[in-house]
CSV table of C-alpha atoms (C1' of nucleotides) in Angstrom, one decimal:
chain,number,residue,atom,x,y,z
A,170,MET,CA,-22.4,-11.4,18.1
A,171,PRO,CA,-19.4,-12.5,20.1
A,172,SER,CA,-19.2,-10.7,23.3
A,173,LYS,CA,-15.5,-10.6,24.1
A,174,GLU,CA,-14.8,-10.5,27.7
A,175,THR,CA,-12.2,-7.9,28.2
A,176,PRO,CA,-10.9,-4.4,28.1
A,177,ARG,CA,-10.8,-1.8,25.6
A,178,ILE,CA,-7.8,0.0,24.6
A,179,VAL,CA,-4.5,-1.7,24.4
A,180,GLU,CA,-1.0,-0.7,23.5
A,181,PRO,CA,-1.0,2.9,24.7
A,182,LYS,CA,0.7,4.0,21.5
A,183,ALA,CA,4.0,4.6,23.1
A,184,ASN,CA,6.4,6.0,20.6
A,185,ILE,CA,5.7,9.4,19.2
A,186,SER,CA,9.4,10.1,19.6
A,187,GLY,CA,9.5,12.4,16.6
A,188,ALA,CA,13.1,11.8,15.7
A,189,GLU,CA,12.7,8.2,14.6
A,190,ARG,CA,13.0,8.2,10.8
A,191,THR,CA,13.0,4.9,9.0
A,192,LEU,CA,14.9,1.6,9.1
A,193,GLU,CA,15.6,-0.4,12.1
A,194,PRO,CA,12.5,-1.7,13.7
A,195,LEU,CA,10.0,-1.5,11.0
A,196,LYS,CA,8.3,-4.8,11.5
A,197,LEU,CA,7.4,-5.5,8.0
A,198,GLY,CA,6.1,-8.9,8.8
A,199,THR,CA,3.7,-7.9,11.5
A,200,ARG,CA,2.7,-5.0,9.4
A,201,LEU,CA,1.7,-7.3,6.5
A,202,ARG,CA,0.0,-9.7,8.8
A,203,ASP,CA,-2.1,-6.9,10.2
A,204,VAL,CA,-3.0,-5.8,6.7
A,205,ARG,CA,-4.0,-9.2,5.6
A,206,LYS,CA,-5.9,-10.1,8.7
A,207,ASN,CA,-7.8,-6.9,8.5
A,208,LYS,CA,-9.1,-7.9,5.1
A,209,ASN,CA,-10.0,-11.3,6.4
A,210,TRP,CA,-7.8,-12.9,3.8
A,211,THR,CA,-6.2,-16.3,4.2
A,212,LEU,CA,-2.6,-16.9,3.1
A,213,GLU,CA,-4.1,-18.8,0.2
A,214,GLU,CA,-6.1,-15.8,-0.8
A,215,ALA,CA,-3.2,-13.5,-0.4
A,216,SER,CA,-1.1,-15.9,-2.4
A,217,LYS,CA,-3.5,-15.8,-5.3
A,218,ARG,CA,-3.6,-12.0,-5.2
A,219,THR,CA,0.1,-11.5,-5.0
A,220,GLY,CA,1.3,-14.4,-7.0
A,221,LEU,CA,3.5,-15.5,-4.2
A,222,ALA,CA,3.7,-18.8,-2.5
A,223,ARG,CA,1.9,-19.4,0.7
A,224,SER,CA,5.1,-20.4,2.3
A,225,THR,CA,6.8,-17.3,1.2
A,226,LEU,CA,4.1,-15.1,2.6
A,227,SER,CA,4.2,-17.0,5.9
A,228,LYS,CA,7.9,-16.6,6.2
A,229,ILE,CA,7.8,-12.9,5.5
A,230,GLU,CA,5.0,-12.4,8.0
A,231,ASN,CA,7.0,-14.2,10.6
A,232,ASP,CA,10.1,-12.1,9.8
A,233,GLN,CA,11.9,-15.2,8.8
A,234,MET,CA,13.2,-13.6,5.6
A,235,SER,CA,13.7,-10.3,3.9
A,236,PRO,CA,11.7,-10.3,0.7
A,237,THR,CA,13.2,-8.9,-2.5
A,238,PHE,CA,12.1,-5.7,-3.9
A,239,GLU,CA,10.3,-7.5,-6.6
A,240,VAL,CA,8.3,-9.3,-4.0
A,241,VAL,CA,7.7,-6.2,-2.0
A,242,GLN,CA,6.1,-4.7,-5.1
A,243,LYS,CA,3.9,-7.7,-5.6
A,244,LEU,CA,2.9,-7.5,-2.0
A,245,VAL,CA,2.0,-3.8,-2.3
A,246,THR,CA,-0.1,-4.2,-5.4
A,247,GLY,CA,-1.6,-7.5,-4.4
A,248,LEU,CA,-2.6,-6.4,-0.9
A,249,GLU,CA,-3.5,-2.9,-2.0
A,250,ILE,CA,-1.0,-1.2,0.3
A,251,ASP,CA,0.4,2.2,0.1
A,252,ILE,CA,4.2,1.9,-0.3
A,253,PRO,CA,5.3,4.9,1.7
A,254,GLN,CA,3.3,3.5,4.6
A,255,LEU,CA,5.4,0.4,4.5
A,256,PHE,CA,8.6,2.5,5.0
A,257,THR,CA,7.2,4.9,7.5
A,258,LYS,CA,8.0,2.7,10.4
A,259,GLY,CA,5.5,2.6,13.1
A,260,ASP,CA,3.1,5.5,13.4
A,261,LEU,CA,4.2,8.8,12.3
A,262,GLN,CA,1.2,9.9,14.3
A,263,THR,CA,0.7,13.5,13.3
A,264,ASN,CA,-2.7,14.7,14.0
A,265,VAL,CA,-3.1,12.4,16.9
A,266,GLY,CA,-6.5,12.2,18.5
A,267,ARG,CA,-8.4,14.7,16.5
A,268,ARG,CA,-12.2,14.4,16.3
A,269,THR,CA,-15.0,16.7,15.3
A,270,VAL,CA,-18.7,16.4,14.8
A,271,THR,CA,-21.0,18.3,12.5
A,272,LYS,CA,-24.7,17.9,13.2
A,273,LYS,CA,-27.1,17.8,10.4
A,274,GLY,CA,-27.3,21.2,8.6
A,275,ASP,CA,-24.6,22.7,10.6
A,276,GLY,CA,-21.9,22.6,7.9
A,277,LYS,CA,-20.4,25.7,6.4
A,278,GLU,CA,-22.4,26.8,3.4
A,279,HIS,CA,-20.4,27.4,0.2
A,280,PRO,CA,-22.7,28.2,-2.7
A,281,THR,CA,-21.5,28.2,-6.3
A,282,ALA,CA,-23.3,28.6,-9.6
A,283,THR,CA,-23.7,24.9,-10.1
A,284,TYR,CA,-23.5,23.4,-6.6
A,285,GLN,CA,-24.7,24.3,-3.2
A,286,HIS,CA,-22.0,22.9,-0.9
A,287,GLU,CA,-22.2,22.3,2.8
A,288,LEU,CA,-18.7,21.8,4.0
A,289,LEU,CA,-18.5,19.3,6.9
A,290,CYS,CA,-16.2,18.9,9.8
A,291,THR,CA,-14.3,22.1,9.0
A,292,GLU,CA,-13.3,22.5,12.5
A,293,ILE,CA,-10.4,20.2,11.8
A,294,ILE,CA,-8.0,21.6,9.2
A,295,ASN,CA,-5.2,19.9,7.3
A,296,LYS,CA,-7.2,16.8,6.7
A,297,ARG,CA,-6.5,14.1,4.3
A,298,MET,CA,-10.1,14.1,3.1
A,299,ILE,CA,-12.5,17.0,2.6
A,300,PRO,CA,-16.1,15.9,3.1
A,301,PHE,CA,-19.1,17.9,2.1
A,302,LYS,CA,-22.8,17.5,1.4
A,303,SER,CA,-23.8,19.1,-1.9
A,304,THR,CA,-27.0,19.9,-3.6
A,305,ILE,CA,-26.5,19.8,-7.4
A,306,ARG,CA,-28.2,22.8,-8.9
A,307,ALA,CA,-26.8,22.4,-12.3
A,308,ARG,CA,-29.4,21.2,-14.8
A,309,SER,CA,-27.3,21.0,-17.9
A,310,MET,CA,-23.7,20.9,-19.0
A,311,ASP,CA,-24.1,24.4,-20.1
A,312,ASP,CA,-24.2,25.5,-16.5
A,313,PHE,CA,-20.5,24.7,-16.4
A,314,GLY,CA,-18.0,26.8,-18.2
A,315,GLU,CA,-15.9,23.8,-18.6
A,316,LEU,CA,-15.4,20.5,-16.9
A,317,VAL,CA,-13.9,20.8,-13.5
A,318,ARG,CA,-10.4,19.5,-12.9
A,319,HIS,CA,-8.2,19.4,-9.8
A,320,ASN,CA,-5.5,16.9,-8.8
A,321,GLY,CA,-6.8,14.2,-6.5
A,322,GLU,CA,-9.5,11.7,-6.2
A,323,GLU,CA,-13.1,12.0,-5.3
A,324,PHE,CA,-15.8,9.8,-3.9
A,325,LEU,CA,-19.4,10.5,-4.2
A,326,TYR,CA,-22.5,8.9,-2.7
A,327,VAL,CA,-26.1,9.8,-3.8
A,328,LEU,CA,-28.4,10.7,-0.9
A,329,GLU,CA,-31.4,11.9,-2.8
A,330,GLY,CA,-32.5,12.4,-6.4
A,331,GLU,CA,-30.9,11.4,-9.6
A,332,LEU,CA,-27.9,12.9,-11.4
A,333,THR,CA,-25.7,12.4,-14.4
A,334,PHE,CA,-22.0,12.4,-14.0
A,335,TYR,CA,-20.1,13.7,-17.0
A,336,SER,CA,-16.4,13.2,-17.5
A,337,GLU,CA,-13.7,13.6,-19.9
A,338,PHE,CA,-12.9,10.0,-20.7
A,339,TYR,CA,-16.2,8.2,-20.1
A,340,GLU,CA,-19.7,8.1,-21.3
A,341,PRO,CA,-22.0,10.0,-19.0
A,342,VAL,CA,-23.4,7.8,-16.3
A,343,SER,CA,-26.6,8.1,-14.4
A,344,LEU,CA,-26.7,7.7,-10.6
A,345,ASN,CA,-29.6,7.2,-8.3
A,346,GLU,CA,-30.0,7.3,-4.6
A,347,GLY,CA,-27.7,4.8,-3.0
A,348,ASP,CA,-25.2,4.6,-5.9
A,349,SER,CA,-21.6,5.6,-5.4
A,350,LEU,CA,-18.8,6.7,-7.6
A,351,TYR,CA,-15.0,7.0,-7.3
A,352,TYR,CA,-12.9,8.9,-9.8
A,353,ASP,CA,-9.7,10.7,-10.5
A,354,SER,CA,-10.7,14.3,-10.2
A,355,GLY,CA,-7.8,15.4,-12.4
A,356,MET,CA,-10.0,14.1,-15.2
A,357,GLY,CA,-12.5,16.8,-16.2
A,358,HIS,CA,-15.9,16.1,-14.6
A,359,ALA,CA,-19.2,17.6,-13.7
A,360,CYS,CA,-22.5,16.6,-12.1
A,361,VAL,CA,-26.0,17.5,-13.3
A,362,SER,CA,-29.3,16.9,-11.5
A,363,THR,CA,-31.8,15.0,-13.5
A,364,SER,CA,-34.6,14.4,-10.9
A,365,PRO,CA,-37.5,16.7,-10.3
A,366,GLN,CA,-35.8,18.1,-7.2
A,367,ASP,CA,-32.1,18.7,-7.1
A,368,ALA,CA,-29.9,15.7,-6.3
A,369,VAL,CA,-28.1,15.7,-3.0
A,370,ILE,CA,-24.8,13.9,-2.5
A,371,ILE,CA,-22.1,13.2,0.0
A,372,TRP,CA,-18.8,14.2,-1.7
A,373,VAL,CA,-15.4,13.4,-0.3
A,374,SER,CA,-12.3,14.8,-1.9
A,375,THR,CA,-8.6,14.5,-1.4
A,376,PRO,CA,-6.9,17.8,-0.7
A,377,HIS,CA,-5.0,19.4,-3.5
A,378,GLY,CA,-1.4,19.4,-2.9
A,379,TYR,CA,-1.7,15.9,-1.6
B,13,MET,CA,-30.6,11.7,-20.3
B,14,PRO,CA,-29.9,15.1,-21.6
B,15,SER,CA,-26.8,14.3,-23.6
B,16,LYS,CA,-26.0,17.9,-24.1
B,17,GLU,CA,-24.1,19.2,-26.9
B,18,THR,CA,-20.5,18.6,-26.7
B,19,PRO,CA,-17.5,18.8,-24.7
B,20,ARG,CA,-16.0,21.5,-22.8
B,21,ILE,CA,-12.8,20.1,-21.8
B,22,VAL,CA,-9.7,22.1,-21.9
B,23,GLU,CA,-6.0,21.2,-21.8
B,24,PRO,CA,-6.1,17.6,-22.9
B,25,LYS,CA,-3.9,16.5,-20.0
B,26,ALA,CA,-0.8,15.8,-22.1
B,27,ASN,CA,0.9,12.9,-20.4
B,28,ILE,CA,-1.4,10.0,-20.7
B,29,SER,CA,1.3,8.2,-22.6
B,30,GLY,CA,-0.5,4.9,-22.2
B,31,ALA,CA,2.5,2.9,-21.5
B,32,GLU,CA,3.2,4.5,-18.2
B,33,ARG,CA,1.8,2.1,-15.7
B,34,THR,CA,1.9,2.2,-12.0
B,35,LEU,CA,4.7,0.4,-10.5
B,36,GLU,CA,5.6,-2.6,-12.5
B,37,PRO,CA,8.2,-1.1,-14.7
B,38,LEU,CA,9.7,1.2,-12.2
B,39,LYS,CA,13.3,1.3,-13.2
B,40,LEU,CA,14.8,1.3,-9.7
B,41,GLY,CA,18.3,1.0,-11.0
B,42,THR,CA,18.3,4.0,-13.2
B,43,ARG,CA,16.6,5.9,-10.5
B,44,LEU,CA,19.2,5.1,-8.0
B,45,ARG,CA,22.0,6.0,-10.4
B,46,ASP,CA,20.4,9.3,-11.1
B,47,VAL,CA,20.2,10.0,-7.4
B,48,ARG,CA,23.8,9.1,-6.8
B,49,LYS,CA,25.2,10.9,-9.8
B,50,ASN,CA,23.2,13.9,-8.7
B,51,LYS,CA,25.1,14.0,-5.5
B,52,ASN,CA,28.3,13.4,-7.3
B,53,TRP,CA,29.0,10.3,-5.3
B,54,THR,CA,31.1,7.4,-6.4
B,55,LEU,CA,30.0,3.9,-5.9
B,56,GLU,CA,32.7,3.7,-3.2
B,57,GLU,CA,31.2,6.7,-1.4
B,58,ALA,CA,27.7,5.3,-1.7
B,59,SER,CA,29.1,2.0,-0.5
B,60,LYS,CA,30.4,3.6,2.7
B,61,ARG,CA,27.1,5.4,3.3
B,62,THR,CA,24.9,2.5,2.7
B,63,GLY,CA,27.1,-0.2,4.1
B,64,LEU,CA,26.6,-2.2,0.9
B,65,ALA,CA,29.3,-3.6,-1.3
B,66,ARG,CA,30.3,-1.6,-4.4
B,67,SER,CA,29.6,-4.6,-6.5
B,68,THR,CA,26.1,-4.9,-5.1
B,69,LEU,CA,25.4,-1.3,-5.8
B,70,SER,CA,26.7,-1.6,-9.3
B,71,LYS,CA,24.5,-4.6,-10.0
B,72,ILE,CA,21.4,-2.9,-8.7
B,73,GLU,CA,22.0,0.2,-10.7
B,74,ASN,CA,22.3,-1.9,-13.8
B,75,ASP,CA,19.2,-3.8,-13.1
B,76,GLN,CA,21.1,-7.0,-12.8
B,77,MET,CA,19.4,-8.0,-9.6
B,78,SER,CA,16.4,-7.2,-7.4
B,79,PRO,CA,17.7,-6.1,-4.0
B,80,THR,CA,16.1,-7.4,-0.9
B,81,PHE,CA,13.9,-5.2,1.2
B,82,GLU,CA,16.6,-4.9,3.8
B,83,VAL,CA,18.9,-3.5,1.1
B,84,VAL,CA,16.3,-1.2,-0.2
B,85,GLN,CA,16.0,0.3,3.2
B,86,LYS,CA,19.8,0.8,3.5
B,87,LEU,CA,19.7,2.5,0.1
B,88,VAL,CA,16.9,4.8,1.1
B,89,THR,CA,18.5,5.9,4.3
B,90,GLY,CA,22.1,5.8,3.1
B,91,LEU,CA,21.4,7.8,0.0
B,92,GLU,CA,19.0,10.1,1.7
B,93,ILE,CA,16.3,9.4,-0.7
B,94,ASP,CA,12.7,10.6,-0.4
B,95,ILE,CA,10.9,7.3,-0.4
B,96,PRO,CA,7.7,8.3,-2.1
B,97,GLN,CA,9.8,9.8,-4.8
B,98,LEU,CA,11.6,6.6,-5.3
B,99,PHE,CA,8.4,4.8,-5.9
B,100,THR,CA,6.3,7.3,-7.6
B,101,LYS,CA,8.6,7.3,-10.6
B,102,GLY,CA,8.5,10.1,-13.1
B,103,ASP,CA,5.2,11.7,-13.4
B,104,LEU,CA,3.2,11.3,-10.3
B,105,GLN,CA,0.2,11.1,-12.5
B,106,THR,CA,-0.4,7.5,-12.2
B,107,ASN,CA,-4.0,6.7,-11.8
B,108,VAL,CA,-5.0,9.1,-14.4
B,109,GLY,CA,-8.6,9.0,-15.5
B,110,ARG,CA,-9.8,6.2,-13.4
B,111,ARG,CA,-13.5,6.0,-12.6
B,112,THR,CA,-15.8,3.4,-11.3
B,113,VAL,CA,-19.5,3.2,-10.3
B,114,THR,CA,-21.1,1.0,-7.6
B,115,LYS,CA,-24.8,0.7,-7.9
B,116,LYS,CA,-26.8,0.5,-4.7
B,117,GLY,CA,-26.3,-2.8,-3.0
B,118,ASP,CA,-23.6,-4.0,-5.4
B,119,GLY,CA,-20.7,-3.4,-3.1
B,120,LYS,CA,-18.5,-6.2,-1.8
B,121,GLU,CA,-19.8,-7.6,1.5
B,122,HIS,CA,-17.3,-7.8,4.3
B,123,PRO,CA,-19.0,-8.9,7.5
B,124,THR,CA,-17.3,-8.7,10.8
B,125,ALA,CA,-18.5,-9.4,14.3
B,126,THR,CA,-19.5,-5.8,14.9
B,127,TYR,CA,-20.1,-4.3,11.5
B,128,GLN,CA,-21.6,-5.4,8.3
B,129,HIS,CA,-19.4,-3.6,5.7
B,130,GLU,CA,-20.2,-3.1,2.1
B,131,LEU,CA,-17.1,-2.0,0.3
B,132,LEU,CA,-17.7,0.4,-2.5
B,133,CYS,CA,-15.9,1.1,-5.7
B,134,THR,CA,-13.5,-1.8,-5.1
B,135,GLU,CA,-12.9,-2.1,-8.8
B,136,ILE,CA,-10.3,0.6,-8.4
B,137,ILE,CA,-7.4,-0.4,-6.2
B,138,ASN,CA,-4.7,1.7,-4.7
B,139,LYS,CA,-7.0,4.5,-3.9
B,140,ARG,CA,-6.4,7.4,-1.6
B,141,MET,CA,-9.7,6.8,0.1
B,142,ILE,CA,-11.6,3.6,0.9
B,143,PRO,CA,-15.3,4.1,1.0
B,144,PHE,CA,-17.8,1.8,2.4
B,145,LYS,CA,-21.4,1.6,3.6
B,146,SER,CA,-21.7,-0.1,6.9
B,147,THR,CA,-24.5,-1.4,9.1
B,148,ILE,CA,-23.5,-1.2,12.7
B,149,ARG,CA,-24.5,-4.4,14.4
B,150,ALA,CA,-22.7,-3.8,17.6
B,151,ARG,CA,-25.1,-3.0,20.4
B,152,SER,CA,-22.6,-2.4,23.2
B,153,MET,CA,-19.0,-1.7,23.8
B,154,ASP,CA,-18.6,-5.3,24.9
B,155,ASP,CA,-19.0,-6.4,21.4
B,156,PHE,CA,-15.6,-5.0,20.7
B,157,GLY,CA,-12.6,-6.8,22.2
B,158,GLU,CA,-10.9,-3.5,22.3
B,159,LEU,CA,-11.1,-0.2,20.6
B,160,VAL,CA,-10.1,-0.3,17.0
B,161,ARG,CA,-7.0,1.6,15.9
B,162,HIS,CA,-5.3,2.0,12.6
B,163,ASN,CA,-3.2,4.8,11.2
B,164,GLY,CA,-5.2,7.2,9.2
B,165,GLU,CA,-8.2,9.4,9.2
B,166,GLU,CA,-11.9,8.6,8.9
B,167,PHE,CA,-15.0,10.3,7.8
B,168,LEU,CA,-18.4,9.1,8.7
B,169,TYR,CA,-21.9,10.2,7.7
B,170,VAL,CA,-25.1,8.7,9.2
B,171,LEU,CA,-27.6,7.5,6.7
B,172,GLU,CA,-30.1,5.8,9.0
B,173,GLY,CA,-30.7,5.2,12.6
B,174,GLU,CA,-28.7,6.5,15.6
B,175,LEU,CA,-25.4,5.5,16.9
B,176,THR,CA,-22.9,6.3,19.6
B,177,PHE,CA,-19.3,6.9,18.8
B,178,TYR,CA,-16.8,5.9,21.5
B,179,SER,CA,-13.2,6.9,21.4
B,180,GLU,CA,-10.1,7.0,23.4
B,181,PHE,CA,-9.8,10.6,24.1
B,182,TYR,CA,-13.4,11.9,24.0
B,183,GLU,CA,-16.7,11.5,25.7
B,184,PRO,CA,-19.0,9.2,23.7
B,185,VAL,CA,-21.0,11.2,21.2
B,186,SER,CA,-24.4,10.4,19.8
B,187,LEU,CA,-25.0,10.8,16.1
B,188,ASN,CA,-28.3,10.9,14.2
B,189,GLU,CA,-29.3,10.6,10.6
B,190,GLY,CA,-27.6,13.4,8.7
B,191,ASP,CA,-24.8,14.0,11.2
B,192,SER,CA,-21.2,13.6,10.3
B,193,LEU,CA,-17.9,12.9,12.0
B,194,TYR,CA,-14.2,13.2,11.2
B,195,TYR,CA,-11.5,11.7,13.3
B,196,ASP,CA,-8.0,10.3,13.6
B,197,SER,CA,-8.5,6.6,13.4
B,198,GLY,CA,-5.2,6.0,15.2
B,199,MET,CA,-7.1,7.0,18.2
B,200,GLY,CA,-9.0,4.0,19.6
B,201,HIS,CA,-12.6,4.1,18.4
B,202,ALA,CA,-15.8,2.1,18.0
B,203,CYS,CA,-19.4,2.6,16.9
B,204,VAL,CA,-22.5,1.2,18.5
B,205,SER,CA,-26.1,1.3,17.2
B,206,THR,CA,-28.6,2.8,19.6
B,207,SER,CA,-31.7,3.0,17.4
B,208,PRO,CA,-34.3,0.2,17.2
B,209,GLN,CA,-32.9,-0.9,13.8
B,210,ASP,CA,-29.1,-1.0,13.2
B,211,ALA,CA,-27.6,2.3,12.1
B,212,VAL,CA,-26.3,2.6,8.6
B,213,ILE,CA,-23.4,4.9,7.7
B,214,ILE,CA,-21.2,5.9,4.9
B,215,TRP,CA,-17.6,5.5,6.1
B,216,VAL,CA,-14.6,6.8,4.2
B,217,SER,CA,-11.1,5.9,5.4
B,218,THR,CA,-7.6,6.8,4.3
B,219,PRO,CA,-5.5,3.8,3.2
B,220,HIS,CA,-3.1,2.4,4.8
B,221,GLY,CA,-3.9,1.6,7.7
B,222,TYR,CA,-4.5,-1.7,8.1
C,89,DA,C1',48.6,9.4,-27.7
C,90,DT,C1',50.5,6.6,-22.7
C,91,DC,C1',50.1,5.2,-18.2
C,92,DA,C1',48.6,5.6,-13.5
C,93,DA,C1',44.8,6.5,-10.4
C,94,DA,C1',40.2,6.4,-9.8
C,95,DT,C1',35.9,4.5,-10.8
C,96,DA,C1',32.9,0.9,-12.4
C,97,DT,C1',31.9,-4.1,-13.8
C,98,DT,C1',32.4,-9.1,-13.7
C,99,DT,C1',33.5,-13.2,-11.5
C,100,DC,C1',33.4,-16.4,-7.9
C,101,DT,C1',31.6,-18.0,-3.6
C,102,DT,C1',28.3,-18.3,0.2
C,103,DA,C1',24.3,-17.2,2.2
C,104,DT,C1',19.7,-16.8,1.7
C,105,DA,C1',15.2,-16.0,-0.9
C,106,DG,C1',11.3,-18.3,-2.9
C,107,DG,C1',8.4,-22.2,-4.5
C,108,DA,C1',6.4,-27.2,-3.9
C,109,DA,C1',5.0,-30.1,-0.9
C,110,DA,C1',5.0,-32.3,3.6
C,111,DC,C1',3.7,-31.4,8.0
C,112,DT,C1',1.4,-29.1,12.0
C,113,DT,C1',-2.1,-26.4,14.0
C,114,DT,C1',-6.6,-24.3,14.1
C,115,DT,C1',-11.4,-24.2,13.0
C,116,DA,C1',-15.9,-25.8,12.4
C,117,DG,C1',-19.4,-29.5,12.2
C,118,DA,C1',-21.4,-33.6,13.9
D,250,DT,C1',-15.4,-34.2,22.7
D,251,DC,C1',-13.9,-36.3,18.0
D,252,DT,C1',-12.8,-35.7,13.1
D,253,DA,C1',-12.3,-33.6,8.7
D,254,DA,C1',-11.2,-29.6,6.3
D,255,DA,C1',-9.0,-25.3,6.2
D,256,DA,C1',-5.3,-22.4,7.5
D,257,DG,C1',-0.7,-21.9,8.7
D,258,DT,C1',4.3,-23.6,9.2
D,259,DT,C1',8.4,-26.1,8.1
D,260,DT,C1',11.3,-28.7,5.2
D,261,DC,C1',13.9,-29.3,1.3
D,262,DC,C1',15.7,-27.8,-2.9
D,263,DT,C1',16.9,-24.6,-6.6
D,264,DA,C1',17.7,-20.0,-8.1
D,265,DT,C1',19.6,-15.9,-7.0
D,266,DA,C1',21.2,-12.0,-3.9
D,267,DA,C1',25.2,-10.0,-1.8
D,268,DG,C1',30.1,-9.5,-0.6
D,269,DA,C1',35.3,-10.0,-1.8
D,270,DA,C1',38.4,-9.8,-5.1
D,271,DA,C1',39.8,-9.8,-9.8
D,272,DT,C1',39.1,-7.5,-14.1
D,273,DA,C1',37.9,-3.8,-17.0
D,274,DT,C1',36.9,0.8,-18.1
D,275,DT,C1',37.2,5.7,-17.6
D,276,DT,C1',39.6,9.9,-16.3
D,277,DG,C1',43.2,13.1,-16.4
D,278,DA,C1',47.9,14.6,-16.1
D,279,DT,C1',51.9,14.7,-18.9
DNA sequence: ATCAAATATTTCTTATAGGAAACTTTTAGA
DNA sequence: TCTAAAAGTTTCCTATAAGAAATATTTGAT
């Protein structure tokens, strides 16, 4: 493990000058370079993924040219970037510096007929993700009136037991401890425990309205 | 597996008109024309507001050329367009019905000096959350050159071991198996294992942030 | 309908984006 | 160190974006 010599913290995150909207500075190049570096991709790799020439990528990253919209789209899909982010110049740091811990078992209980949810980190509201730890009490699809639907996406990781994930557009799939699942929660879905003891999972959901 | 009797499903989610992709087709031209017409602006007016030539605007609206990023920015500010809107095109229901499973240990390895990441559910791109399972190899703050920062929020759940979470604005906090943490990742942060064997966590991050 | 005036499109020119390949720099291995 | 390979940059060239001006089209007043 490389033991870097120096400091911690850098760039004190100067500008939270609210007013600043878009345009002007927006260092697209640096931005893209950061994204790519963070994924440990070489220009060659990025080139393959975006379908753009290495040279083109290099020039863009060095702010030596302004890519066409077409190219921006390729960048966005190829590098898996969120477009709005690209335009949001610098950091629209809302929610700066929030942090909260939930010790084991200290979440907010939220029991339903089919699941026993323990909401985590509820001290912070207005989050972009809603995490909870759930025990799946449902034992059959009949326990659900209908498949659940709500706009957004969900990620699920199995901590204990075995469960079957039913959904509107797919065959049911069985998940064991250590398996994970990501899905569009606008698609009807439901989880059912299939192990002797109820399955327990970590569930992270995006908030409704976006 | 108890393949229970049938469906439940309600409202068949009308608009999965197949064709509707994500952002390839995106008719930028028509989109812009709509916006402009809506405001009852003439090309001349739009030209003044954006600083672009009438002819250029005309060509863009008629999909006769792909504007540069620079021009897109001028369009966006000059025409007072809501960026996400511009790109989300039509029904914001892109990504309908996606689902992907990652079995235990089948994630994409992504080693760094300080963490051993296993990216989960990478089959789906352009997600609103990026989940991974990480082994924390760092044993001291010195293993980090500097605190990590990237716009967004992160959720963390400890699967095994013990770790200490360092951050820019808080006292270090110790986390054990079963504990969870939610924080603004724009705030400098770093995790360090403190148990005999490296701590393992589930980490979920919001995109974009590099 | 006819013709101005206003609006939109096309043409023409130049400046520059984007790709291929040459070149330079960095990295890793002996 | 030195050297070879990998990563990144620059050059050179063609295709095309963007502006100015000419042309065409629409609007609306009589």
